Amino acid sequence: MYDEGRFVTVLCASETKFEVKDELIYYNVDLEKYTCDCGLWQVSGIPCKYAMVVVTTKRLNVHDFVHIYLTKEYYLKTYSHVINPIPNEALWPEIEHIEVLPPMKKKMPRRLKKTRKMSKDEPAKHKRSSRVRCREFGHNVRICKGRGSSSIHKIVNVLISV
């Protein structure tokens, strides 16, 4: 990371705000708010390479810009409490009349229907097919034994309103 910082240009905007140029991209670094435009410093709590360049250019202590929760003092405070061990399961007290039920089944969303839902006052339309040769409804090429056994069969969709 030290080598990457050598090719970065630092421009001072104010006492705590800086503009860092890395090749063709500019990043704004704010030492007062502990922020950088790359977002790495805000997420990790550790200064990114652009913030590190600014801190080292100003000859400041890098440890002052690391989040307080990442210090040794807070690490020791976090693990200073006693974690009591759990006793053996065989020694647990018996509890009667408690029945654990499975979770409720939740109906999952499904794929939408292709056609729209008709309103209650809209008349229903039934679609039936008839074969052109025999002119009977419900017939298709495979099951029709009527007249006209040519190889070209056409099925006409007829809309009949009930």
PDB file of C-alpha atoms in Angstrom:
ATOM      1  CA  MET A   1       0.000   0.000   0.000  1.00  0.00           C
ATOM      2  CA  TYR A   2       2.937   2.304   0.636  1.00  0.00           C
ATOM      3  CA  ASP A   3       4.071   1.932  -2.988  1.00  0.00           C
ATOM      4  CA  GLU A   4       0.589   2.761  -4.295  1.00  0.00           C
ATOM      5  CA  GLY A   5       0.525   5.983  -2.276  1.00  0.00           C
ATOM      6  CA  ARG A   6       3.697   7.307  -3.907  1.00  0.00           C
ATOM      7  CA  PHE A   7       1.909   7.988  -7.205  1.00  0.00           C
ATOM      8  CA  VAL A   8      -0.988   9.925  -5.655  1.00  0.00           C
ATOM      9  CA  THR A   9      -1.232  13.737  -5.639  1.00  0.00           C
ATOM     10  CA  VAL A  10      -2.642  15.557  -2.580  1.00  0.00           C
ATOM     11  CA  LEU A  11      -4.344  18.950  -2.965  1.00  0.00           C
ATOM     12  CA  CYS A  12      -5.254  20.909   0.179  1.00  0.00           C
ATOM     13  CA  ALA A  13      -8.752  22.439   0.254  1.00  0.00           C
ATOM     14  CA  SER A  14      -8.787  23.447   3.945  1.00  0.00           C
ATOM     15  CA  GLU A  15      -7.146  22.433   7.218  1.00  0.00           C
ATOM     16  CA  THR A  16      -9.045  19.103   7.340  1.00  0.00           C
ATOM     17  CA  LYS A  17     -10.350  18.632   3.778  1.00  0.00           C
ATOM     18  CA  PHE A  18      -8.195  17.370   0.940  1.00  0.00           C
ATOM     19  CA  GLU A  19      -8.549  16.299  -2.666  1.00  0.00           C
ATOM     20  CA  VAL A  20      -6.488  13.273  -3.632  1.00  0.00           C
ATOM     21  CA  LYS A  21      -5.811  12.540  -7.315  1.00  0.00           C
ATOM     22  CA  ASP A  22      -5.184   8.905  -8.209  1.00  0.00           C
ATOM     23  CA  GLU A  23      -4.467   8.641 -11.952  1.00  0.00           C
ATOM     24  CA  LEU A  24      -7.656  10.194 -13.437  1.00  0.00           C
ATOM     25  CA  ILE A  25      -9.980   9.960 -10.419  1.00  0.00           C
ATOM     26  CA  TYR A  26     -10.297  12.532  -7.628  1.00  0.00           C
ATOM     27  CA  TYR A  27     -11.264  11.529  -4.070  1.00  0.00           C
ATOM     28  CA  ASN A  28     -12.325  13.940  -1.307  1.00  0.00           C
ATOM     29  CA  VAL A  29     -10.853  13.110   2.109  1.00  0.00           C
ATOM     30  CA  ASP A  30     -12.149  14.750   5.293  1.00  0.00           C
ATOM     31  CA  LEU A  31      -9.925  14.135   8.331  1.00  0.00           C
ATOM     32  CA  GLU A  32     -12.422  15.783  10.693  1.00  0.00           C
ATOM     33  CA  LYS A  33     -15.357  13.529   9.737  1.00  0.00           C
ATOM     34  CA  TYR A  34     -13.194  10.449   8.999  1.00  0.00           C
ATOM     35  CA  THR A  35     -14.609  10.095   5.486  1.00  0.00           C
ATOM     36  CA  CYS A  36     -13.341   9.405   1.984  1.00  0.00           C
ATOM     37  CA  ASP A  37     -15.251   9.240  -1.307  1.00  0.00           C
ATOM     38  CA  CYS A  38     -14.102   5.660  -1.905  1.00  0.00           C
ATOM     39  CA  GLY A  39     -16.141   4.611   1.188  1.00  0.00           C
ATOM     40  CA  LEU A  40     -13.587   2.139   2.519  1.00  0.00           C
ATOM     41  CA  TRP A  41     -12.685   4.238   5.561  1.00  0.00           C
ATOM     42  CA  GLN A  42     -16.332   4.579   6.652  1.00  0.00           C
ATOM     43  CA  VAL A  43     -17.001   0.849   6.298  1.00  0.00           C
ATOM     44  CA  SER A  44     -13.877  -0.613   7.899  1.00  0.00           C
ATOM     45  CA  GLY A  45     -12.903   2.064  10.415  1.00  0.00           C
ATOM     46  CA  ILE A  46      -9.333   1.893   9.117  1.00  0.00           C
ATOM     47  CA  PRO A  47      -8.082   4.734   6.878  1.00  0.00           C
ATOM     48  CA  CYS A  48      -8.015   3.871   3.167  1.00  0.00           C
ATOM     49  CA  LYS A  49      -4.945   4.478   1.017  1.00  0.00           C
ATOM     50  CA  TYR A  50      -6.119   8.003   0.129  1.00  0.00           C
ATOM     51  CA  ALA A  51      -6.589   8.957   3.784  1.00  0.00           C
ATOM     52  CA  MET A  52      -3.231   7.373   4.643  1.00  0.00           C
ATOM     53  CA  VAL A  53      -1.506   9.528   2.017  1.00  0.00           C
ATOM     54  CA  VAL A  54      -3.080  12.668   3.500  1.00  0.00           C
ATOM     55  CA  VAL A  55      -2.187  11.675   7.087  1.00  0.00           C
ATOM     56  CA  THR A  56       1.422  10.872   6.220  1.00  0.00           C
ATOM     57  CA  THR A  57       1.762  14.028   4.106  1.00  0.00           C
ATOM     58  CA  LYS A  58       0.628  16.143   7.081  1.00  0.00           C
ATOM     59  CA  ARG A  59       2.941  14.098   9.361  1.00  0.00           C
ATOM     60  CA  LEU A  60       0.103  13.139  11.731  1.00  0.00           C
ATOM     61  CA  ASN A  61      -0.180   9.987  13.840  1.00  0.00           C
ATOM     62  CA  VAL A  62      -1.992   7.294  11.818  1.00  0.00           C
ATOM     63  CA  HIS A  63      -3.362   5.637  14.982  1.00  0.00           C
ATOM     64  CA  ASP A  64      -5.426   8.749  15.742  1.00  0.00           C
ATOM     65  CA  PHE A  65      -7.516   8.107  12.623  1.00  0.00           C
ATOM     66  CA  VAL A  66      -8.398   4.455  13.298  1.00  0.00           C
ATOM     67  CA  HIS A  67     -11.888   3.877  14.756  1.00  0.00           C
ATOM     68  CA  ILE A  68     -11.860   3.768  18.571  1.00  0.00           C
ATOM     69  CA  TYR A  69     -13.523   0.315  18.676  1.00  0.00           C
ATOM     70  CA  LEU A  70     -10.513  -1.172  16.868  1.00  0.00           C
ATOM     71  CA  THR A  71      -8.036  -0.118  19.567  1.00  0.00           C
ATOM     72  CA  LYS A  72      -6.450  -2.493  22.082  1.00  0.00           C
ATOM     73  CA  GLU A  73      -8.242  -0.749  24.968  1.00  0.00           C
ATOM     74  CA  TYR A  74     -11.709  -1.448  23.546  1.00  0.00           C
ATOM     75  CA  TYR A  75     -10.721  -4.985  22.547  1.00  0.00           C
ATOM     76  CA  LEU A  76      -9.805  -5.739  26.169  1.00  0.00           C
ATOM     77  CA  LYS A  77     -13.038  -4.114  27.424  1.00  0.00           C
ATOM     78  CA  THR A  78     -15.090  -6.263  25.051  1.00  0.00           C
ATOM     79  CA  TYR A  79     -13.659  -9.543  26.328  1.00  0.00           C
ATOM     80  CA  SER A  80     -13.212  -8.538  29.996  1.00  0.00           C
ATOM     81  CA  HIS A  81     -16.599  -9.944  31.078  1.00  0.00           C
ATOM     82  CA  VAL A  82     -16.892 -13.530  32.244  1.00  0.00           C
ATOM     83  CA  ILE A  83     -18.777 -15.891  29.952  1.00  0.00           C
ATOM     84  CA  ASN A  84     -20.351 -18.522  32.163  1.00  0.00           C
ATOM     85  CA  PRO A  85     -20.210 -22.111  30.904  1.00  0.00           C
ATOM     86  CA  ILE A  86     -23.436 -23.977  30.116  1.00  0.00           C
ATOM     87  CA  PRO A  87     -24.124 -26.996  32.354  1.00  0.00           C
ATOM     88  CA  ASN A  88     -24.483 -30.519  30.957  1.00  0.00           C
ATOM     89  CA  GLU A  89     -27.808 -31.105  29.168  1.00  0.00           C
ATOM     90  CA  ALA A  90     -28.487 -34.180  31.328  1.00  0.00           C
ATOM     91  CA  LEU A  91     -28.593 -31.924  34.407  1.00  0.00           C
ATOM     92  CA  TRP A  92     -31.190 -29.542  32.979  1.00  0.00           C
ATOM     93  CA  PRO A  93     -34.550 -29.509  34.845  1.00  0.00           C
ATOM     94  CA  GLU A  94     -37.465 -31.378  33.232  1.00  0.00           C
ATOM     95  CA  ILE A  95     -40.231 -29.140  31.909  1.00  0.00           C
ATOM     96  CA  GLU A  96     -43.620 -30.725  31.283  1.00  0.00           C
ATOM     97  CA  HIS A  97     -46.548 -29.717  29.074  1.00  0.00           C
ATOM     98  CA  ILE A  98     -44.587 -27.506  26.734  1.00  0.00           C
ATOM     99  CA  GLU A  99     -45.113 -28.431  23.124  1.00  0.00           C
ATOM    100  CA  VAL A 100     -43.063 -26.677  20.501  1.00  0.00           C
ATOM    101  CA  LEU A 101     -45.062 -26.228  17.317  1.00  0.00           C
ATOM    102  CA  PRO A 102     -43.555 -25.946  13.848  1.00  0.00           C
ATOM    103  CA  PRO A 103     -43.603 -22.500  12.259  1.00  0.00           C
ATOM    104  CA  MET A 104     -46.711 -21.396  10.397  1.00  0.00           C
ATOM    105  CA  LYS A 105     -46.669 -22.180   6.697  1.00  0.00           C
ATOM    106  CA  LYS A 106     -46.567 -19.038   4.650  1.00  0.00           C
ATOM    107  CA  LYS A 107     -48.027 -19.094   1.166  1.00  0.00           C
ATOM    108  CA  MET A 108     -45.246 -18.104  -1.189  1.00  0.00           C
ATOM    109  CA  PRO A 109     -45.861 -15.776  -4.135  1.00  0.00           C
ATOM    110  CA  ARG A 110     -46.352 -17.453  -7.480  1.00  0.00           C
ATOM    111  CA  ARG A 111     -46.026 -16.490 -11.113  1.00  0.00           C
ATOM    112  CA  LEU A 112     -48.779 -14.165 -12.324  1.00  0.00           C
ATOM    113  CA  LYS A 113     -51.530 -15.535 -14.529  1.00  0.00           C
ATOM    114  CA  LYS A 114     -51.259 -14.774 -18.229  1.00  0.00           C
ATOM    115  CA  THR A 115     -54.774 -13.409 -18.691  1.00  0.00           C
ATOM    116  CA  ARG A 116     -56.432 -10.717 -16.696  1.00  0.00           C
ATOM    117  CA  LYS A 117     -59.134 -11.541 -14.186  1.00  0.00           C
ATOM    118  CA  MET A 118     -62.618 -10.703 -15.413  1.00  0.00           C
ATOM    119  CA  SER A 119     -64.884  -8.540 -13.293  1.00  0.00           C
ATOM    120  CA  LYS A 120     -68.050 -10.020 -11.791  1.00  0.00           C
ATOM    121  CA  ASP A 121     -70.402  -8.100 -14.087  1.00  0.00           C
ATOM    122  CA  GLU A 122     -68.437  -8.909 -17.271  1.00  0.00           C
ATOM    123  CA  PRO A 123     -69.858 -11.828 -19.316  1.00  0.00           C
ATOM    124  CA  ALA A 124     -67.625 -14.877 -19.599  1.00  0.00           C
ATOM    125  CA  LYS A 125     -66.278 -15.780 -23.032  1.00  0.00           C
ATOM    126  CA  HIS A 126     -65.697 -19.394 -23.937  1.00  0.00           C
ATOM    127  CA  LYS A 127     -63.217 -20.335 -26.578  1.00  0.00           C
ATOM    128  CA  ARG A 128     -63.967 -23.421 -28.632  1.00  0.00           C
ATOM    129  CA  SER A 129     -62.210 -24.724 -31.694  1.00  0.00           C
ATOM    130  CA  SER A 130     -63.789 -26.290 -34.737  1.00  0.00           C
ATOM    131  CA  ARG A 131     -62.271 -28.042 -37.691  1.00  0.00           C
ATOM    132  CA  VAL A 132     -62.794 -26.333 -41.036  1.00  0.00           C
ATOM    133  CA  ARG A 133     -63.402 -29.554 -42.992  1.00  0.00           C
ATOM    134  CA  CYS A 134     -66.100 -31.196 -40.817  1.00  0.00           C
ATOM    135  CA  ARG A 135     -67.284 -28.013 -39.050  1.00  0.00           C
ATOM    136  CA  GLU A 136     -67.812 -29.740 -35.711  1.00  0.00           C
ATOM    137  CA  PHE A 137     -66.747 -28.218 -32.402  1.00  0.00           C
ATOM    138  CA  GLY A 138     -64.237 -29.997 -30.200  1.00  0.00           C
ATOM    139  CA  HIS A 139     -62.477 -31.693 -33.091  1.00  0.00           C
ATOM    140  CA  ASN A 140     -58.855 -31.361 -33.957  1.00  0.00           C
ATOM    141  CA  VAL A 141     -56.601 -32.904 -36.584  1.00  0.00           C
ATOM    142  CA  ARG A 142     -55.731 -35.997 -34.578  1.00  0.00           C
ATOM    143  CA  ILE A 143     -59.197 -37.115 -33.402  1.00  0.00           C
ATOM    144  CA  CYS A 144     -61.401 -36.094 -36.350  1.00  0.00           C
ATOM    145  CA  LYS A 145     -62.650 -38.975 -38.496  1.00  0.00           C
ATOM    146  CA  GLY A 146     -64.878 -36.811 -40.658  1.00  0.00           C
ATOM    147  CA  ARG A 147     -64.608 -35.999 -44.314  1.00  0.00           C
ATOM    148  CA  GLY A 148     -61.632 -34.315 -45.866  1.00  0.00           C
ATOM    149  CA  SER A 149     -58.439 -36.045 -44.865  1.00  0.00           C
ATOM    150  CA  SER A 150     -56.079 -33.651 -46.593  1.00  0.00           C
ATOM    151  CA  SER A 151     -52.680 -33.065 -45.070  1.00  0.00           C
ATOM    152  CA  ILE A 152     -53.368 -29.374 -44.467  1.00  0.00           C
ATOM    153  CA  HIS A 153     -55.820 -28.882 -41.612  1.00  0.00           C
ATOM    154  CA  LYS A 154     -56.822 -25.526 -40.239  1.00  0.00           C
ATOM    155  CA  ILE A 155     -58.323 -24.939 -36.845  1.00  0.00           C
ATOM    156  CA  VAL A 156     -60.435 -21.860 -36.409  1.00  0.00           C
ATOM    157  CA  ASN A 157     -60.922 -20.339 -32.988  1.00  0.00           C
ATOM    158  CA  VAL A 158     -64.472 -19.226 -32.525  1.00  0.00           C
ATOM    159  CA  LEU A 159     -65.484 -16.988 -29.680  1.00  0.00           C
ATOM    160  CA  ILE A 160     -68.922 -17.782 -28.376  1.00  0.00           C
ATOM    161  CA  SER A 161     -70.358 -15.636 -25.650  1.00  0.00           C
ATOM    162  CA  VAL A 162     -72.676 -17.366 -23.215  1.00  0.00           C
TER     163      VAL A 162
END
